[in-house]
Amino acid sequence: MIHIRFSDNNYGGEIDLSGTPGDLRSIRQSIIKLLQAQDVQVCIPANEVKPAPYDSCLNSLVIRKSDCSVKVMVAGSSLKIEGTPEKLKVFADWFNFGDSTESGYHNHFDYYEGNEWVDPASVSLIISCKYRGTK
């Protein structure tokens, strides 16, 4: 089960999405299945944990097909990620963690000047590998 922690700050916030390598690969598979289906979105539940050092936990991950660059945002109590099918296909690879990946290893998915793949209004996303018992 994945965990999603969120802090809102002056820079637009930061989100930590964490799980075991298998949990993270499952998100990748969900994105790929979404892109092959007629569905517009997929919702993946998240397990609530102690949010520290973040401010709060989000209870789900919603991935949605749209006509924009990949955009990461908080909508209610969910982490919402949307983008064109082409860009979501590339984004799915951010979740391709091997079984031997060490707990604590992470990737940052952020907008930077000139990046046409990520929406400038995106919230900073950290995708973290955590093993069971690591909270």
XYZ file of N, CA, C and O in Angstrom:
540
model
N 0.843 -1.177 0.000
C 0.000 0.000 0.000
C 0.888 1.240 0.000
O 1.889 1.299 0.704
N 0.512 2.217 -0.790
C 1.293 3.446 -0.877
C 0.924 4.407 0.254
O -0.146 4.291 0.865
N 1.825 5.348 0.517
C 1.611 6.425 1.474
C 1.831 7.737 0.735
O 2.779 7.846 -0.058
N 0.986 8.718 1.001
C 1.130 10.029 0.359
C 1.098 11.093 1.451
O 0.078 11.261 2.132
N 2.205 11.779 1.615
C 2.306 12.848 2.611
C 2.431 14.186 1.875
O 3.053 14.257 0.814
N 1.882 15.240 2.484
C 1.842 16.540 1.816
C 2.109 17.661 2.810
O 1.612 17.637 3.936
N 2.900 18.620 2.377
C 3.091 19.874 3.114
C 2.866 21.027 2.159
O 3.391 21.027 1.046
N 2.097 21.986 2.600
C 1.868 23.198 1.830
C 2.815 24.258 2.378
O 2.947 24.404 3.581
N 3.491 24.965 1.482
C 4.404 26.018 1.934
C 4.403 27.156 0.929
O 3.665 27.144 -0.040
N 5.244 28.110 1.147
C 5.290 29.296 0.283
C 5.680 28.985 -1.152
O 5.461 29.786 -2.038
N 6.281 27.840 -1.395
C 6.743 27.495 -2.737
C 5.762 26.603 -3.472
O 6.099 26.021 -4.491
N 4.544 26.432 -2.975
C 3.539 25.631 -3.656
C 3.372 24.253 -3.072
O 2.482 23.517 -3.461
N 4.199 23.864 -2.150
C 4.034 22.589 -1.473
C 4.992 21.522 -1.949
O 5.759 21.703 -2.900
N 4.934 20.397 -1.230
C 5.756 19.238 -1.570
C 4.976 17.980 -1.184
O 4.341 17.934 -0.145
N 5.061 16.989 -2.032
C 4.369 15.720 -1.818
C 5.397 14.602 -1.814
O 6.288 14.560 -2.670
N 5.262 13.687 -0.855
C 6.077 12.477 -0.821
C 5.148 11.292 -1.039
O 4.259 11.041 -0.226
N 5.330 10.592 -2.147
C 4.581 9.382 -2.452
C 5.551 8.224 -2.246
O 6.579 8.159 -2.913
N 5.249 7.334 -1.314
C 6.192 6.265 -1.010
C 5.508 4.910 -0.995
O 4.296 4.798 -0.809
N 6.320 3.891 -1.196
C 5.852 2.518 -1.161
C 7.013 1.576 -1.394
O 8.135 2.009 -1.653
N 6.736 0.296 -1.295
C 7.755 -0.699 -1.602
C 8.011 -0.670 -3.101
O 7.200 -0.120 -3.865
N 9.108 -1.268 -3.575
C 9.325 -1.329 -5.020
C 8.116 -1.932 -5.755
O 7.719 -1.435 -6.810
N 7.522 -2.972 -5.176
C 6.344 -3.582 -5.794
C 5.149 -2.645 -5.834
O 4.411 -2.600 -6.828
N 4.932 -1.882 -4.754
C 3.847 -0.895 -4.719
C 4.040 0.145 -5.818
O 3.090 0.525 -6.503
N 5.272 0.611 -5.966
C 5.556 1.646 -6.957
C 5.412 1.111 -8.378
O 4.867 1.786 -9.249
N 5.868 -0.116 -8.611
C 5.681 -0.722 -9.942
C 4.203 -0.929 -10.245
O 3.772 -0.842 -11.396
N 3.413 -1.187 -9.206
C 1.972 -1.346 -9.385
C 1.344 -0.037 -9.896
O 0.424 -0.068 -10.719
N 1.838 1.100 -9.411
C 1.363 2.389 -9.925
C 1.712 2.506 -11.403
O 0.889 2.925 -12.222
N 2.926 2.116 -11.754
C 3.351 2.141 -13.165
C 2.411 1.300 -14.011
O 1.947 1.746 -15.070
N 2.090 0.100 -13.538
C 1.181 -0.789 -14.282
C -0.212 -0.181 -14.389
O -0.868 -0.306 -15.423
N -0.674 0.489 -13.341
C -1.994 1.132 -13.380
C -2.028 2.235 -14.431
O -3.031 2.404 -15.129
N -0.941 2.984 -14.550
C -0.874 4.035 -15.573
C -0.896 3.411 -16.962
O -1.636 3.856 -17.849
N -0.113 2.368 -17.165
C -0.060 1.714 -18.480
C -1.435 1.149 -18.849
O -1.900 1.307 -19.979
N -2.108 0.497 -17.889
C -3.453 -0.042 -18.145
C -4.437 1.079 -18.475
O -5.282 0.929 -19.349
N -4.332 2.200 -17.760
C -5.198 3.346 -18.037
C -5.012 3.820 -19.467
O -5.977 4.111 -20.167
N -3.768 3.882 -19.923
C -3.488 4.373 -21.274
C -4.005 3.433 -22.353
O -4.279 3.857 -23.471
N -4.171 2.161 -22.022
C -4.678 1.177 -22.974
C -6.194 1.057 -22.933
O -6.785 0.412 -23.792
N -6.823 1.669 -21.938
C -8.265 1.545 -21.743
C -8.998 2.791 -22.240
O -8.384 3.817 -22.535
N -10.310 2.667 -22.298
C -11.149 3.809 -22.650
C -11.400 4.715 -21.456
O -11.900 5.821 -21.611
N -11.058 4.231 -20.270
C -11.263 5.011 -19.052
C -10.478 6.315 -19.110
O -9.432 6.403 -19.756
N -10.974 7.304 -18.385
C -10.319 8.607 -18.344
C -9.390 8.715 -17.146
O -8.400 9.432 -17.187
N -9.689 7.974 -16.076
C -8.854 8.075 -14.891
C -8.842 6.771 -14.108
O -9.695 5.902 -14.307
N -7.861 6.675 -13.220
C -7.745 5.551 -12.298
C -7.502 6.135 -10.911
O -6.828 7.161 -10.775
N -8.084 5.485 -9.900
C -7.907 5.927 -8.520
C -7.255 4.796 -7.728
O -7.728 3.661 -7.754
N -6.166 5.124 -7.043
C -5.413 4.150 -6.255
C -5.473 4.600 -4.792
O -5.048 5.717 -4.471
N -6.002 3.748 -3.900
C -6.081 4.151 -2.489
C -4.701 4.215 -1.841
O -3.775 3.512 -2.237
N -4.592 5.071 -0.848
C -3.349 5.205 -0.087
C -3.650 4.907 1.379
O -4.745 5.167 1.867
N -2.671 4.397 2.073
C -2.784 4.069 3.484
C -2.383 5.288 4.305
O -1.341 5.895 4.044
N -3.189 5.642 5.296
C -2.854 6.787 6.134
C -1.809 6.388 7.172
O -1.903 5.338 7.787
N -0.797 7.214 7.310
C 0.281 7.005 8.283
C 0.543 8.335 8.995
O -0.020 9.356 8.643
N 1.415 8.310 9.969
C 1.822 9.563 10.610
C 2.482 10.443 9.558
O 3.402 9.999 8.880
N 2.020 11.670 9.411
C 2.537 12.506 8.320
C 3.930 13.093 8.544
O 4.582 13.481 7.583
N 4.398 13.163 9.781
C 5.682 13.821 10.071
C 6.800 13.267 9.196
O 6.850 12.068 8.968
N 7.635 14.097 8.629
C 7.794 15.529 8.864
C 6.885 16.404 7.998
O 7.040 17.622 7.976
N 5.933 15.808 7.295
C 4.980 16.560 6.480
C 3.788 16.969 7.347
O 3.656 16.531 8.493
N 2.891 17.787 6.784
C 1.757 18.305 7.540
C 0.554 17.361 7.581
O -0.176 17.332 8.556
N 0.335 16.626 6.494
C -0.865 15.793 6.426
C -0.660 14.624 5.467
O 0.335 14.557 4.752
N -1.637 13.718 5.485
C -1.647 12.580 4.566
C -2.796 12.749 3.581
O -3.845 13.297 3.930
N -2.599 12.257 2.383
C -3.656 12.218 1.381
C -4.122 10.774 1.268
O -3.349 9.847 1.491
N -5.399 10.571 0.924
C -5.937 9.209 0.967
C -6.021 8.486 -0.369
O -6.435 7.323 -0.409
N -5.647 9.151 -1.459
C -5.677 8.458 -2.747
C -4.820 9.171 -3.786
O -4.488 10.348 -3.644
N -4.494 8.411 -4.808
C -3.781 8.907 -5.978
C -4.730 8.765 -7.158
O -5.213 7.667 -7.441
N -5.022 9.873 -7.827
C -5.886 9.872 -9.005
C -5.024 10.258 -10.197
O -4.394 11.319 -10.192
N -4.996 9.384 -11.204
C -4.249 9.669 -12.429
C -5.272 9.816 -13.544
O -6.137 8.950 -13.727
N -5.170 10.917 -14.272
C -6.217 11.269 -15.238
C -5.598 11.666 -16.582
O -4.626 12.425 -16.624
N -6.195 11.173 -17.655
C -5.811 11.600 -18.998
C -6.359 12.999 -19.237
O -7.503 13.297 -18.892
N -5.537 13.856 -19.829
C -5.974 15.208 -20.169
C -5.224 15.651 -21.423
O -4.546 14.852 -22.054
N -5.317 16.919 -21.724
C -4.630 17.432 -22.912
C -3.505 18.393 -22.539
O -3.177 19.298 -23.294
N -2.903 18.187 -21.354
C -1.856 19.105 -20.896
C -0.570 18.351 -20.554
O -0.536 17.125 -20.544
N 0.460 19.114 -20.269
C 1.698 18.533 -19.748
C 1.375 17.873 -18.415
O 0.337 18.142 -17.815
N 2.273 17.033 -17.904
C 2.016 16.364 -16.637
C 1.908 17.414 -15.538
O 2.794 18.248 -15.365
N 0.800 17.359 -14.817
C 0.542 18.307 -13.734
C 0.251 17.536 -12.458
O -0.616 16.668 -12.434
N 0.993 17.847 -11.411
C 0.850 17.228 -10.095
C 0.175 18.256 -9.195
O 0.655 19.394 -9.094
N -0.944 17.863 -8.550
C -1.665 18.804 -7.702
C -2.383 18.069 -6.582
O -2.533 16.845 -6.626
N -2.809 18.809 -5.608
C -3.638 18.272 -4.535
C -5.056 18.755 -4.791
O -5.292 19.945 -5.006
N -6.004 17.800 -4.801
C -7.418 18.115 -4.983
C -8.180 17.445 -3.852
O -8.289 16.225 -3.819
N -8.645 18.239 -2.900
C -9.311 17.681 -1.725
C -8.310 16.872 -0.920
O -7.253 17.364 -0.530
N -8.616 15.598 -0.712
C -7.700 14.726 0.045
C -6.966 13.750 -0.867
O -6.504 12.705 -0.428
N -6.858 14.115 -2.153
C -6.207 13.245 -3.135
C -5.027 13.936 -3.814
O -5.034 15.153 -4.005
N -4.049 13.128 -4.179
C -2.985 13.550 -5.075
C -3.515 13.291 -6.473
O -3.915 12.172 -6.790
N -3.575 14.310 -7.287
C -4.094 14.190 -8.648
C -2.966 14.481 -9.624
O -2.276 15.498 -9.502
N -2.777 13.573 -10.571
C -1.762 13.745 -11.609
C -2.453 13.579 -12.948
O -3.148 12.580 -13.176
N -2.285 14.548 -13.823
C -2.916 14.465 -15.138
C -1.921 14.830 -16.220
O -0.920 15.493 -15.959
N -2.201 14.348 -17.422
C -1.342 14.652 -18.556
C -1.819 13.930 -19.802
O -2.715 13.080 -19.738
N -1.217 14.263 -20.922
C -1.564 13.578 -22.168
C -1.115 12.125 -22.069
O -0.190 11.801 -21.316
N -1.740 11.235 -22.830
C -1.297 9.837 -22.815
C 0.198 9.683 -23.101
O 0.883 8.909 -22.437
N 0.712 10.424 -24.063
C 2.141 10.340 -24.394
C 3.014 10.717 -23.187
O 3.981 10.024 -22.869
N 2.648 11.769 -22.503
C 3.444 12.228 -21.366
C 3.242 11.345 -20.138
O 4.178 11.124 -19.371
N 2.039 10.806 -19.951
C 1.810 9.883 -18.837
C 2.587 8.581 -19.032
O 3.051 7.982 -18.070
N 2.756 8.167 -20.287
C 3.539 6.953 -20.571
C 4.990 7.133 -20.106
O 5.567 6.240 -19.488
N 5.562 8.286 -20.378
C 6.924 8.585 -19.921
C 6.936 8.719 -18.397
O 7.827 8.196 -17.724
N 5.930 9.384 -17.834
C 5.844 9.560 -16.387
C 5.782 8.216 -15.656
O 6.341 8.064 -14.568
N 5.136 7.229 -16.244
C 5.004 5.904 -15.619
C 6.368 5.314 -15.270
O 6.503 4.598 -14.266
N 7.383 5.607 -16.056
C 8.719 5.062 -15.793
C 9.347 5.606 -14.513
O 10.305 5.021 -14.007
N 8.830 6.672 -13.960
C 9.316 7.198 -12.690
C 9.020 6.225 -11.542
O 9.563 6.362 -10.452
N 8.154 5.248 -11.787
C 7.743 4.286 -10.763
C 8.361 2.906 -10.976
O 7.958 1.944 -10.351
N 9.347 2.815 -11.828
C 9.954 1.526 -12.160
C 11.155 1.254 -11.246
O 12.300 1.419 -11.632
N 10.872 0.857 -10.001
C 11.892 0.558 -9.008
C 12.142 -0.943 -8.968
O 11.189 -1.727 -8.914
N 13.391 -1.361 -8.970
C 13.747 -2.771 -8.873
C 13.630 -3.278 -7.440
O 13.696 -2.505 -6.483
N 13.478 -4.589 -7.284
C 13.336 -5.183 -5.955
C 14.535 -4.915 -5.054
O 14.399 -4.899 -3.832
N 15.700 -4.698 -5.615
C 16.897 -4.475 -4.797
C 17.116 -2.991 -4.460
O 18.108 -2.645 -3.825
N 16.176 -2.132 -4.842
C 16.302 -0.706 -4.532
C 16.295 -0.508 -3.021
O 15.442 -1.044 -2.321
N 17.260 0.247 -2.521
C 17.375 0.472 -1.079
C 16.270 1.384 -0.569
O 15.873 2.335 -1.242
N 15.784 1.069 0.639
C 14.811 1.926 1.292
C 15.425 3.311 1.463
O 16.568 3.456 1.860
N 14.665 4.343 1.124
C 15.157 5.713 1.197
C 15.540 6.292 -0.161
O 15.602 7.508 -0.322
N 15.786 5.408 -1.145
C 16.093 5.908 -2.484
C 14.853 6.628 -3.017
O 13.726 6.186 -2.818
N 15.058 7.738 -3.707
C 13.917 8.506 -4.197
C 14.265 9.274 -5.467
O 15.435 9.491 -5.774
N 13.211 9.669 -6.173
C 13.306 10.510 -7.369
C 12.518 11.786 -7.114
O 11.491 11.759 -6.432
N 12.970 12.890 -7.699
C 12.242 14.156 -7.623
C 11.627 14.425 -8.994
O 12.333 14.416 -10.003
N 10.329 14.673 -9.015
C 9.625 15.038 -10.236
C 9.170 16.481 -10.074
O 8.233 16.769 -9.333
N 9.892 17.394 -10.729
C 9.652 18.832 -10.559
C 9.672 19.540 -11.902
O 10.338 19.108 -12.841
N 9.003 20.683 -11.953
C 9.104 21.566 -13.106
C 10.405 22.349 -13.011
O 10.852 22.718 -11.925
N 11.024 22.593 -14.147
C 12.141 23.523 -14.244
C 11.971 24.314 -15.529
O 11.291 23.868 -16.461
N 12.542 25.480 -15.573
C 12.401 26.398 -16.706
C 12.717 25.700 -18.026
O 13.764 25.068 -18.159
N 11.793 25.792 -18.971
C 11.984 25.206 -20.291
C 11.519 23.763 -20.417
O 11.533 23.201 -21.508
N 11.090 23.145 -19.320
C 10.613 21.760 -19.361
C 9.188 21.742 -19.903
O 8.257 22.205 -19.240
N 9.009 21.197 -21.098
C 7.693 21.153 -21.733
C 6.873 19.943 -21.297
O 5.709 19.824 -21.644
N 7.469 19.021 -20.553
C 6.778 17.802 -20.131
C 6.035 17.978 -18.821
O 5.119 17.222 -18.507
N 6.451 18.967 -18.008
C 5.855 19.184 -16.689
C 5.215 20.571 -16.659
O 5.831 21.562 -17.050
N 3.988 20.637 -16.179
C 3.268 21.898 -16.065
C 3.948 22.794 -15.020
O 4.295 22.311 -13.939
N 4.144 24.078 -15.328
C 4.805 24.973 -14.372
C 4.081 25.093 -13.028
O 4.689 25.423 -12.017
N 2.787 24.819 -12.985
C 2.012 24.924 -11.741
C 2.057 23.645 -10.908
O 1.402 23.567 -9.868
N 2.830 22.656 -11.341
C 2.900 21.390 -10.605
C 3.513 21.553 -9.230
O 4.443 22.331 -9.041
N 2.984 20.756 -8.301
C 3.562 20.673 -6.958
C 4.755 19.724 -7.044
O 4.731 18.739 -7.786
N 5.781 20.011 -6.286
C 6.970 19.165 -6.241
C 6.603 17.776 -5.713
O 5.967 17.643 -4.676
N 7.017 16.726 -6.438
C 6.697 15.344 -6.075
C 7.980 14.557 -5.839
O 8.880 14.557 -6.674
N 8.043 13.903 -4.686
C 9.135 12.988 -4.380
C 8.553 11.585 -4.386
O 7.564 11.317 -3.699
N 9.143 10.701 -5.173
C 8.711 9.304 -5.239
C 9.762 8.498 -4.502
O 10.908 8.426 -4.939
N 9.373 7.915 -3.355
C 10.325 7.289 -2.430
C 10.091 5.794 -2.285
O 8.954 5.343 -2.160
N 11.189 5.067 -2.243
C 11.142 3.635 -1.977
C 11.247 3.429 -0.466
O 12.186 3.899 0.168
N 10.259 2.764 0.098
C 10.247 2.451 1.534
C 9.866 0.995 1.685
O 9.032 0.481 0.957
N 10.454 0.339 2.628
C 10.086 -1.042 2.912
C 9.122 -1.073 4.075
O 9.080 -0.154 4.886
N 8.326 -2.114 4.141
C 7.354 -2.276 5.229
C 8.038 -2.033 6.566
O 9.158 -2.436 6.791
N 7.361 -1.349 7.435
C 7.924 -1.053 8.735
C 8.691 0.253 8.759
O 8.997 0.773 9.803
N 8.997 0.829 7.598
C 9.695 2.110 7.514
C 8.649 3.188 7.336
O 8.025 3.259 6.292
N 8.406 3.980 8.357
C 7.336 4.989 8.272
C 7.855 6.371 8.504
O 8.711 6.650 9.203
